[in-house]
Structures are given as C-alpha cells and as structure tokens.
Coordinates of C-alpha atoms and ligand atoms in Angstrom, one line a residue:
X215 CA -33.0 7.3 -27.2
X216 CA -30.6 6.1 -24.1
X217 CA -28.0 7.1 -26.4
X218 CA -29.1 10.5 -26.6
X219 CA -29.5 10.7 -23.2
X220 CA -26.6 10.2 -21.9
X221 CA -24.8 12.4 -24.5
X222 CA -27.1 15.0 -22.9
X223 CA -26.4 14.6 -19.5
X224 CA -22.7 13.9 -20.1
X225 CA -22.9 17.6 -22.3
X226 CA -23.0 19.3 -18.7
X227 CA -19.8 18.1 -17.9
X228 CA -17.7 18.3 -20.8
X229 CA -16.8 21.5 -22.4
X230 CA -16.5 19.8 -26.2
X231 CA -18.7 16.1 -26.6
X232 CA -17.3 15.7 -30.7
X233 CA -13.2 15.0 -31.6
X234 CA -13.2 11.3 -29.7
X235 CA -9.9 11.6 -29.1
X236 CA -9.1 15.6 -27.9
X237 CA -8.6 16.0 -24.6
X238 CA -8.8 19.2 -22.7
X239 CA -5.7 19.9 -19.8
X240 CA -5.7 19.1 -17.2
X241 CA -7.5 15.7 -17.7
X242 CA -6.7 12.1 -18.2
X243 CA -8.7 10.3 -20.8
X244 CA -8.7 6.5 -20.8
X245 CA -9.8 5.0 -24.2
X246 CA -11.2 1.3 -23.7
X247 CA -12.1 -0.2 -26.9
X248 CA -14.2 -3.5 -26.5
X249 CA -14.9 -6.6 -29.1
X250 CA -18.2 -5.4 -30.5
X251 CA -20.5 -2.2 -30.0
X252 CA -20.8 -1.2 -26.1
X253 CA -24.9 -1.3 -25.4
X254 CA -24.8 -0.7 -21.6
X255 CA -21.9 -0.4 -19.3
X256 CA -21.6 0.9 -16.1
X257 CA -18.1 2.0 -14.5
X258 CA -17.2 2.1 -10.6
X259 CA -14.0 2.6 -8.8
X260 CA -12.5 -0.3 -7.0
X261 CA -12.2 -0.1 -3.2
X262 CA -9.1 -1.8 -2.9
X263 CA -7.1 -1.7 -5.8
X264 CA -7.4 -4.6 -8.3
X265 CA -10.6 -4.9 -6.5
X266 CA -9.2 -7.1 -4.1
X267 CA -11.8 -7.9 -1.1
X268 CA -9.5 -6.6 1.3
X269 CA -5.6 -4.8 2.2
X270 CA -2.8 -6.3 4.5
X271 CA 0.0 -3.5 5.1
X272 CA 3.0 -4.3 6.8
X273 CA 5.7 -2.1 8.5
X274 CA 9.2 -2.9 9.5
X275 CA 10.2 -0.5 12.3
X276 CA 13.8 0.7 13.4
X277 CA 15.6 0.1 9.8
X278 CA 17.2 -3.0 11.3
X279 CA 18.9 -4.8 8.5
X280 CA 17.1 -7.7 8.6
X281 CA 14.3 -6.1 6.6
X282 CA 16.6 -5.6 3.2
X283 CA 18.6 -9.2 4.2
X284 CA 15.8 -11.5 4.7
X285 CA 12.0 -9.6 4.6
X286 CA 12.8 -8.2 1.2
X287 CA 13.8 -10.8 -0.9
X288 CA 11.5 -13.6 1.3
X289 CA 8.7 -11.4 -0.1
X290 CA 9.8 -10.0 -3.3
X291 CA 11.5 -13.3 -4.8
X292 CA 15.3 -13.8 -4.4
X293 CA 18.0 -15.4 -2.0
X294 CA 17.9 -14.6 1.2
X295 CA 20.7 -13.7 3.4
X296 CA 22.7 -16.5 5.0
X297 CA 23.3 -17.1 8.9
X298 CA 24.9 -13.3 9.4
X299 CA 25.8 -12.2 13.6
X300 CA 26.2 -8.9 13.5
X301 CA 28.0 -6.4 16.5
X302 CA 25.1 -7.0 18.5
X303 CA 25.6 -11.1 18.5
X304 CA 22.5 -10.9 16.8
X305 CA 22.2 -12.8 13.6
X306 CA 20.3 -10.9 11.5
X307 CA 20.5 -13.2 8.4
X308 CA 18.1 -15.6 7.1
X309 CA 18.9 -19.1 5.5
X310 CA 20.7 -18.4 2.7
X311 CA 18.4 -20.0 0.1
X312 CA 16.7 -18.7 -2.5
X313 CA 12.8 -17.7 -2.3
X314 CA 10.1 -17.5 -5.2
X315 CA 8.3 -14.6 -3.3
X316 CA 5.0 -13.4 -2.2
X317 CA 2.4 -13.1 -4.8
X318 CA -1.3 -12.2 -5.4
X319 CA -2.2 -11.3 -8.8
X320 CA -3.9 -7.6 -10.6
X321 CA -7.0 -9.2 -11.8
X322 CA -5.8 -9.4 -15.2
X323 CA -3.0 -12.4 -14.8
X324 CA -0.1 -10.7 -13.7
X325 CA 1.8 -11.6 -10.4
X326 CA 2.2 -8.4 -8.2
X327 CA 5.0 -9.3 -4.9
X328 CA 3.9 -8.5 -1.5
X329 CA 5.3 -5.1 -0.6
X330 CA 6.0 -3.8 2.5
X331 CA 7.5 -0.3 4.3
X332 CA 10.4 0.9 6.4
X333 CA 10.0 2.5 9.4
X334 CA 13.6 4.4 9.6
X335 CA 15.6 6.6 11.7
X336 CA 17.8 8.8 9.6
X337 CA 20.4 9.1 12.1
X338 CA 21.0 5.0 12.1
X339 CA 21.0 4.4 8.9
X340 CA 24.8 3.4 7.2
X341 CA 25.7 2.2 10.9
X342 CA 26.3 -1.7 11.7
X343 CA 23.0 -3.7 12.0
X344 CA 21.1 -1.0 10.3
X345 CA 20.2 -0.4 7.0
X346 CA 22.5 1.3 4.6
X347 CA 21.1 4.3 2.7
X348 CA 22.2 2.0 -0.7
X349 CA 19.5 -0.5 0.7
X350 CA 17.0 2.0 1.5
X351 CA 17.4 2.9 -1.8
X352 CA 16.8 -0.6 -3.2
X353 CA 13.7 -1.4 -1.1
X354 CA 11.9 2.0 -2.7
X355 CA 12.8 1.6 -6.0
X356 CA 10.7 -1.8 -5.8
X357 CA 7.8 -0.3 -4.5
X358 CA 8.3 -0.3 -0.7
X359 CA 7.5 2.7 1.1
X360 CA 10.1 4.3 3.7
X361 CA 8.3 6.0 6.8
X362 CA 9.8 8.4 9.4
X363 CA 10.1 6.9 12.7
X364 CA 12.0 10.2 14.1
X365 CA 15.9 10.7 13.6
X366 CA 17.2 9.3 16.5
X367 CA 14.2 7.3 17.9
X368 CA 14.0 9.9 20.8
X369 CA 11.6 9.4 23.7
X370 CA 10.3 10.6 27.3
X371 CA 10.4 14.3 28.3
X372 CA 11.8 17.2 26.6
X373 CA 12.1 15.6 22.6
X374 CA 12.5 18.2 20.7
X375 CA 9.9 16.3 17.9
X376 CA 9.2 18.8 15.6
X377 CA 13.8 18.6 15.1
X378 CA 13.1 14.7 15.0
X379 CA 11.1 15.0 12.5
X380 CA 11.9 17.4 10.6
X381 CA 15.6 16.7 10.8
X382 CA 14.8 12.5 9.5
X383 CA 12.6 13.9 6.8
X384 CA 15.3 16.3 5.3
X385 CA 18.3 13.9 5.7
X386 CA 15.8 11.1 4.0
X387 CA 15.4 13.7 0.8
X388 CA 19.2 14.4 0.7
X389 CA 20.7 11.0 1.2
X390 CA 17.8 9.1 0.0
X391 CA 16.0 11.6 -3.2
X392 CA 12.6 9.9 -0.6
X393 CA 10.1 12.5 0.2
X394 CA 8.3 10.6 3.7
X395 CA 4.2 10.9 4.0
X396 CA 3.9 8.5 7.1
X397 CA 5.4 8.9 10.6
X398 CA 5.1 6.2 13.3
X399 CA 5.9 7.3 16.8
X400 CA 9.1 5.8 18.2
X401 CA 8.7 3.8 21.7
X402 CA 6.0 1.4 20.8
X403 CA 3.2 0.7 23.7
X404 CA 5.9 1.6 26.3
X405 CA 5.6 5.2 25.6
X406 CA 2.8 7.4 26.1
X407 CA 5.1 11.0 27.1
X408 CA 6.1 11.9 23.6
X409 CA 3.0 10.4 21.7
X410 CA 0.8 13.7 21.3
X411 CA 3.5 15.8 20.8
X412 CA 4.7 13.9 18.1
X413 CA 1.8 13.2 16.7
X414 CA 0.8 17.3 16.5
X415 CA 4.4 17.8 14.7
X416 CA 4.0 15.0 12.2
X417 CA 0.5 16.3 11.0
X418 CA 2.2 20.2 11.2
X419 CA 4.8 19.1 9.1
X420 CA 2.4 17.6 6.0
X421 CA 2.2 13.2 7.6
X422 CA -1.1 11.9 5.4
X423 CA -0.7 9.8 8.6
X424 CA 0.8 8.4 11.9
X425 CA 1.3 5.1 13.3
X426 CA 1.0 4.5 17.0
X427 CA 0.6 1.6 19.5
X428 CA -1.6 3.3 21.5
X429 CA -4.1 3.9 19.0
X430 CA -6.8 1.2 19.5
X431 CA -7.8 -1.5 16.5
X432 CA -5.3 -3.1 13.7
X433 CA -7.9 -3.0 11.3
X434 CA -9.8 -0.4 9.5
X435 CA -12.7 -1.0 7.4
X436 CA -13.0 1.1 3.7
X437 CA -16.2 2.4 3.6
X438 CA -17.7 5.7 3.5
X439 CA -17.3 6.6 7.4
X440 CA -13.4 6.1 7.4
X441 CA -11.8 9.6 7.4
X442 CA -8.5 9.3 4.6
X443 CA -7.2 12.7 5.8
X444 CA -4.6 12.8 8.6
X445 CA -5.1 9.5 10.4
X446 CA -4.0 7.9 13.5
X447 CA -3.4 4.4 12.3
X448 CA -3.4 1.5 15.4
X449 CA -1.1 -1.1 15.0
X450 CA -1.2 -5.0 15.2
X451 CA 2.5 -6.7 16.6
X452 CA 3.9 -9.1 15.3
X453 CA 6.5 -10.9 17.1
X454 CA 8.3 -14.2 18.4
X455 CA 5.7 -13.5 21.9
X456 CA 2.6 -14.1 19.6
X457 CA 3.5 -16.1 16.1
X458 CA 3.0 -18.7 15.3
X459 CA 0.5 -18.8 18.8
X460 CA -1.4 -16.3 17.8
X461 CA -1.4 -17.0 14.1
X462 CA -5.1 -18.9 13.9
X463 CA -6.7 -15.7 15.9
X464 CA -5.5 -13.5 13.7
X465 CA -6.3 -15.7 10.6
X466 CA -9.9 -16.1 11.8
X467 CA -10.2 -12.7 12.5
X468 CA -9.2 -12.0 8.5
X469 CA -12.2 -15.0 7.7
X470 CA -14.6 -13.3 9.6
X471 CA -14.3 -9.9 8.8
X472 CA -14.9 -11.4 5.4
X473 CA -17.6 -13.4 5.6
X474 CA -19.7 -10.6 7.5
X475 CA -18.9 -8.5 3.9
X476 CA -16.8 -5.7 5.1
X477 CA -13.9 -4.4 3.1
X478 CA -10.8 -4.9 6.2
X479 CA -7.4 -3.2 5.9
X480 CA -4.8 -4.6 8.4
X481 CA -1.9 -3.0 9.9
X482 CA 0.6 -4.9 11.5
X483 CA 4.9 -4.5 12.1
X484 CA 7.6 -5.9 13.6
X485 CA 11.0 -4.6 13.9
X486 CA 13.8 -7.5 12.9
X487 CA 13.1 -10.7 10.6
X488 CA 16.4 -12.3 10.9
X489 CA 17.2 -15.7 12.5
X490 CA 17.1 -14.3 16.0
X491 CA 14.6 -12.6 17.9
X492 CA 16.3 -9.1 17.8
X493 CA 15.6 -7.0 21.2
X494 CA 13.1 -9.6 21.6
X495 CA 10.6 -7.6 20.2
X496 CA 11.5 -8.9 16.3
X497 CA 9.9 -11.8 13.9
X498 CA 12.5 -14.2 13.5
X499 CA 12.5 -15.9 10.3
X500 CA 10.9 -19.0 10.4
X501 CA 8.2 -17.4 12.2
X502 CA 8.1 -15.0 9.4
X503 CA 7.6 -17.5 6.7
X504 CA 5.1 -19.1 8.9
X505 CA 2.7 -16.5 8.6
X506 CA 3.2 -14.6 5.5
X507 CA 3.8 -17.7 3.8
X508 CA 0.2 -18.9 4.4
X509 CA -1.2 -15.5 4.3
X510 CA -0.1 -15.9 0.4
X511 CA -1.5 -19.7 0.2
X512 CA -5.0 -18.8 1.6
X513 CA -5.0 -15.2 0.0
X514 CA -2.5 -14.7 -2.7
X515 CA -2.2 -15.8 -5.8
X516 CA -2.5 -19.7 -5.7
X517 CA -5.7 -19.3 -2.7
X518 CA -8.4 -16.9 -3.2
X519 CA -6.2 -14.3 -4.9
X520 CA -8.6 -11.4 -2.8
X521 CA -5.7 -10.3 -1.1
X522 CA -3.6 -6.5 -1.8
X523 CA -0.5 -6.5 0.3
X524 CA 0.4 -3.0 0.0
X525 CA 2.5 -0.8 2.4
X526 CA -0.6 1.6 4.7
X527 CA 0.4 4.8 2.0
X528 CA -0.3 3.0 -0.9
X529 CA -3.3 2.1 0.4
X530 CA -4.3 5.6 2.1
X531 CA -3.1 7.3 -1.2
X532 CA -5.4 4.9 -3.2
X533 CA -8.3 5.6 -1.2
X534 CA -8.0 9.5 -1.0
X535 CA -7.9 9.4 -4.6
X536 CA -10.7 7.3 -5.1
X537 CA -12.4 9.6 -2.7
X538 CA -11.5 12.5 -5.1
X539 CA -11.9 11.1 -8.2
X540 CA -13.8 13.0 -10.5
X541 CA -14.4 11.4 -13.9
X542 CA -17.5 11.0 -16.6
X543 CA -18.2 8.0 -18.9
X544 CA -19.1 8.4 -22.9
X545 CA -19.5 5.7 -25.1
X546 CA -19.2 6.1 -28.9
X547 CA -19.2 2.4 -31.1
X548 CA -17.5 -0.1 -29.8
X549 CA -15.5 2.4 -27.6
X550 CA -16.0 3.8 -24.3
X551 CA -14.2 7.3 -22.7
X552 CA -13.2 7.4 -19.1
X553 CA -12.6 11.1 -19.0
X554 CA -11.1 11.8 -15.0
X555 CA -10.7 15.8 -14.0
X556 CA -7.0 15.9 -13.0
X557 CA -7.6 19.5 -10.8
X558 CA -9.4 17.5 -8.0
X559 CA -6.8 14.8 -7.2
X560 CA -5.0 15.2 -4.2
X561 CA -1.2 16.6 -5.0
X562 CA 1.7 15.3 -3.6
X563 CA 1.0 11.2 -3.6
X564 CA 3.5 8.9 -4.4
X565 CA 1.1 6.1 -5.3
X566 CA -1.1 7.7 -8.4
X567 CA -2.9 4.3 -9.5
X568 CA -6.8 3.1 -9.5
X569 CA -9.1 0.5 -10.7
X570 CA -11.6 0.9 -12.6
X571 CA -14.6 -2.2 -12.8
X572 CA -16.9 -1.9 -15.8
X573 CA -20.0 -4.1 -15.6
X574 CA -21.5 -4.6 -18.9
X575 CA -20.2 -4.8 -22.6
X576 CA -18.2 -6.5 -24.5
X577 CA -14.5 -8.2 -24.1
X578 CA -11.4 -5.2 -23.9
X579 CA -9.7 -5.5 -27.1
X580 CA -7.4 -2.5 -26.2
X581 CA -7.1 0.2 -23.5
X582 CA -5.2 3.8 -24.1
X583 CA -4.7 6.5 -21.4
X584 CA -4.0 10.1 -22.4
X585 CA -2.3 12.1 -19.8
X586 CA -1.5 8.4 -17.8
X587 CA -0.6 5.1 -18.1
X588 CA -2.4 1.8 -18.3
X589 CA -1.2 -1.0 -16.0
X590 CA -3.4 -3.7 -16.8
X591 CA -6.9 -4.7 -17.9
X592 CA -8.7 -7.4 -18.1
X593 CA -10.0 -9.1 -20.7
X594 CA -12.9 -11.6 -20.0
X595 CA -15.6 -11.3 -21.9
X596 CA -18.0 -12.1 -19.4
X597 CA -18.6 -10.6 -15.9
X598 CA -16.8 -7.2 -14.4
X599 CA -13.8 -5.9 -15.9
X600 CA -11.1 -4.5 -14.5
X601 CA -8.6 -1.9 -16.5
X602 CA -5.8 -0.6 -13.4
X603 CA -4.4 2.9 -14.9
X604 CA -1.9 5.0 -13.3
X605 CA -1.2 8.7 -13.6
Ligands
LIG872 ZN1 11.0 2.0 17.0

C-alpha cells in the first residue's frame, strides 16, 4: 500500500515512472543501491556539505606571496618555504619543513585539506613579493578559490571601480583561464569612501558576493532566514595584534555557537603568513599554525571531524544550490532513485557538489550518478548515510 503510494505521488513529477535506468535531459539521476530491499528511507540535503555541523572560510587578501610559500602547503600538506626576505626586508617564508596538512574528513573516510581563497589584485600579480600568475594557477587547480580585491587596490575619492573591477576580472580570465564570483573591497576598516561604490559595481558586474570590514558580524548562521543571493559578507581579522591573544574568544565563540544548535559559518582573513608580520597587518607563521593547527585538532579530522574548511564561495555556491535543488525520491528493490531537475540550479557556479543524508535502509552497496559524478558515500549500515555527488 505505501508502495503504491508513493509511486502515485511521485507520478506527478516524473514524466515516465517504468525504465529504472532512463533518464530524461536535463536531469541527474543518482542510482543508490543498498544491501537488502529499501522498506523506508527518507532523503534530505545536508546544510553544510558532508554534513559537517558547521563552515570556517578563510581569505588571504593582497596576493602577498606568503599565501602560495607557507599558507598553501601548511594547509594542504607539503614543505613549506624556508626563511625567504624579500625587496621589502620582509621575510615572507616559513620554516622550511615539511607539513602533513590540514584535514577533516567527507563522512565516508576520506581526508579532504583545509582550503582557502586569494584575495588578488591583477595589476600585482608576477611582481616581487606577490604572487606569480604560475602560483595563482597552482592554488586554483587544488581547490582554492581566487577573489577580486580590485586591480590596483585603489582607494579614497574618485576610483574609477567599475575599471577596478572590471579590468582585475578580465586580466584574471586572460592570464589566469579564472572566472572571479567574490569581490572584497580593498582598504580594510580604514576605508569607508569607496565602499558603496564598489560594492554597487561588484554586484553590476555578476559578484554572488562582497567582502567588507565594515560589514558587521564574522559569522553567519545557515538557516532558512540567510539571504544566498548577493551578500555583503563581514569579516573576522586575523592578525599578529589578536593571535594567539585572542585565540580562546574566538574558540569559545565556535563552542558556543555549537552548543546553542545553530549551524555557524565563519569568515575570517589576513593578508601575509610568512615569518614576519608583513605591513603589520599579516599572520606570521607561528601564529598561523597556532590557530589553524588546533582548529584542525578540536575540529578536523583527528577531533570532532564537524568541521568544513571551505573558501566563503564554496560554501555560498553550496547553499544556493541546496536552496534550488529540486529532486524526487523512488525506490524500486533494493534500489533507490535520486532524480534532481537540472533546469532549476543556479548557472554559472564553480563549486557544483551536495550531500545527500538518507535516514533509513539498508547499507550502500554501490552508488551511480547519470548526468554527474559521485564523490563519496557512506557505507554504515546503521544510522544516516551520506552519498556527496557532484555535477
Ligand atoms: Zn587589501
């Protein structure tokens, strides 16, 4: 009888209910195929992805080469950058040793590295002390997102911003194949003439969102009352005037936040990570392993594991495709269909991955996607399951 009902109510939405294994374009069709015959089973969309409890996003601002030296391969696993003074008489090396990286896990028992972003100026990119474009390159091809912080950092009166941006966003595409979806507003908390104007160009020109100082909060919380669609993003700093000081506030204010049940999504920068405190407005190393290195021990994958450290567009692409998402469930055997209308996702996202949790049924034997990919699923045969699938 339940059986019948649901092929009923599930005939609404799909144009053909026999052939298993057709699928109708545009559509993605994710086959999950569990141990034994599926009785009940309920499917939800994650809120974080791998249903972590809650997201840490992290933004390296200026495209200072400290962040491909030392933040990159401190979080990603590899050897950081030795003692390196720059034309500044800055040294914007590291230690020169070799790190395991920054882990938490998908659910499903694979290690996923803390990745971060790139806040750059096109115009400074390839000089001394600065990112080269190869490096750029390098941190976007692992996963790290590249954000437009204006070409030539301009501020105060009379900025042309809508050249700025413009101008940083085509010179990223030619010399860097990147297409931008963030903008953070050069100056920091010093600068309040060229905020709004920049601001107005960055949404006019396509920004799913822009970063500023002056925006109040570091911390936004995923539920239903967040608005995904061009947001102003506040900003948490991170620098040698506050860590490791400040490091127990902010780690109680992550505990908290928890405990009360919310779902918390931090955003913090800095601007350098080498040995010293570049423009004294940087995270020098040690300080940097101070705090992401117990950010990974309480949260990662060897603490609670509820952590997703994820640049603020993977996260925002995530969530306004969860938002969008629409799919229906069928269940035939020992099989169940995930069947997700492809016309209603938001175009244009670099980030096209979600997470599925299924309550109910058996172990996953075996997960297919039609018309995507899977990443990972889980395969417990007790308590939710998770199957991550990408598109
Ligand atoms: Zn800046």
């Amino acid at each position: 009888m339940r059986k019948l009902a649901v092929l009923a109510v599930l005939g609404i939405s799909f144009s053909i209910a026999t052939g298993a294994d057709r699928v109708d374009a545009p559509s993605i069709t994710i086959m999950i195929e569990c141990r034994g015959a599926v009785r009940q089973i309920s499917v939800r969309t994650a809120p974080f992805k791998y249903n972590k409890d809650f997201a840490w996003s992290f933004t390296l601002d200026d495209g200072v080469a400290s962040g491909a030296l030392v933040a990159f391969p401190y979080f990603n696993g590899g050897r950081v950058a030795p003692s390196l003074k720059g034309e500044w008489g800055i040294d914007q090396g590291g230690d020169g040793q070799d790190y395991p990286g920054l882990f938490f896990t998908d659910g499903c028992g694979n290690k996923v590295p803390f990745r971060a972003a790139v806040a750059i100026n096109g115009k400074s990119i390839g000089r001394s002390g600065f990112l080269s474009w190869g490096q750029v390159g390098t941190l976007y091809k692992a996963g790290w997102d590249v954000f437009n912080h204006g070409y030539a950092h301009a501020t105060g009166n009379g900025v042309d911003v809508d050249f700025e941006c413009r101008e940083n966003n085509r010179i990223v595409r030619e010399k860097g194949g990147i297409t931008m979806r963030q903008f953070v507003v050069p100056g920091g908390a010093g600068e309040t003439i060229s905020e709004g104007p920049y601001t107005k160009a960055a949404f006019d020109q396509g920004m799913e969102a822009v970063h500023d100082g002056h925006v109040p909060g570091h911390v936004l919380l995923m539920d239903t009352a967040l608005s995904l669609r061009e947001m102003r993003a506040g900003r948490q700093f991170l620098f040698a005037g506050n860590i490791p000081d400040s490091a127990e506030t902010y780690f109680r204010e992550i505990r908290e936040l928890l405990q009360a049940g919310k779902k918390p999504w931090f955003n913090a920068f800095t601007h350098g990570t080498g040995n010293d405190n570049l423009w004294r407005i940087s995270l020098p190393f040690p300080d940097l392993k101070i705090f992401f290195g117990r950010l990974e021990k309480e949260y990662g994958q060897n603490g609670k594991d509820n952590v997703w450290f994820a640049s603020f567009q993977e996260v925002q692409e995530y969530s306004l495709i969860r938002q969008s998402l629409v799919y229906s469930v069928r269940k035939k055997g020992n099989r169940i269909y995930i069947r997700i209308d492809t016309g209603k996702l938001p175009p244009g996202l670099r980030h096209r991955c979600q997470t599925f949790i299924l309550d109910g049924g058996q172990a996953i034997e075996r997960v297919s996607c039609t018309g995507g990919s899977v990443e990972s699923f889980s395969k417990n045969a007790a308590g939710s399951k998770l199957v991550n699938w990408c598109f």
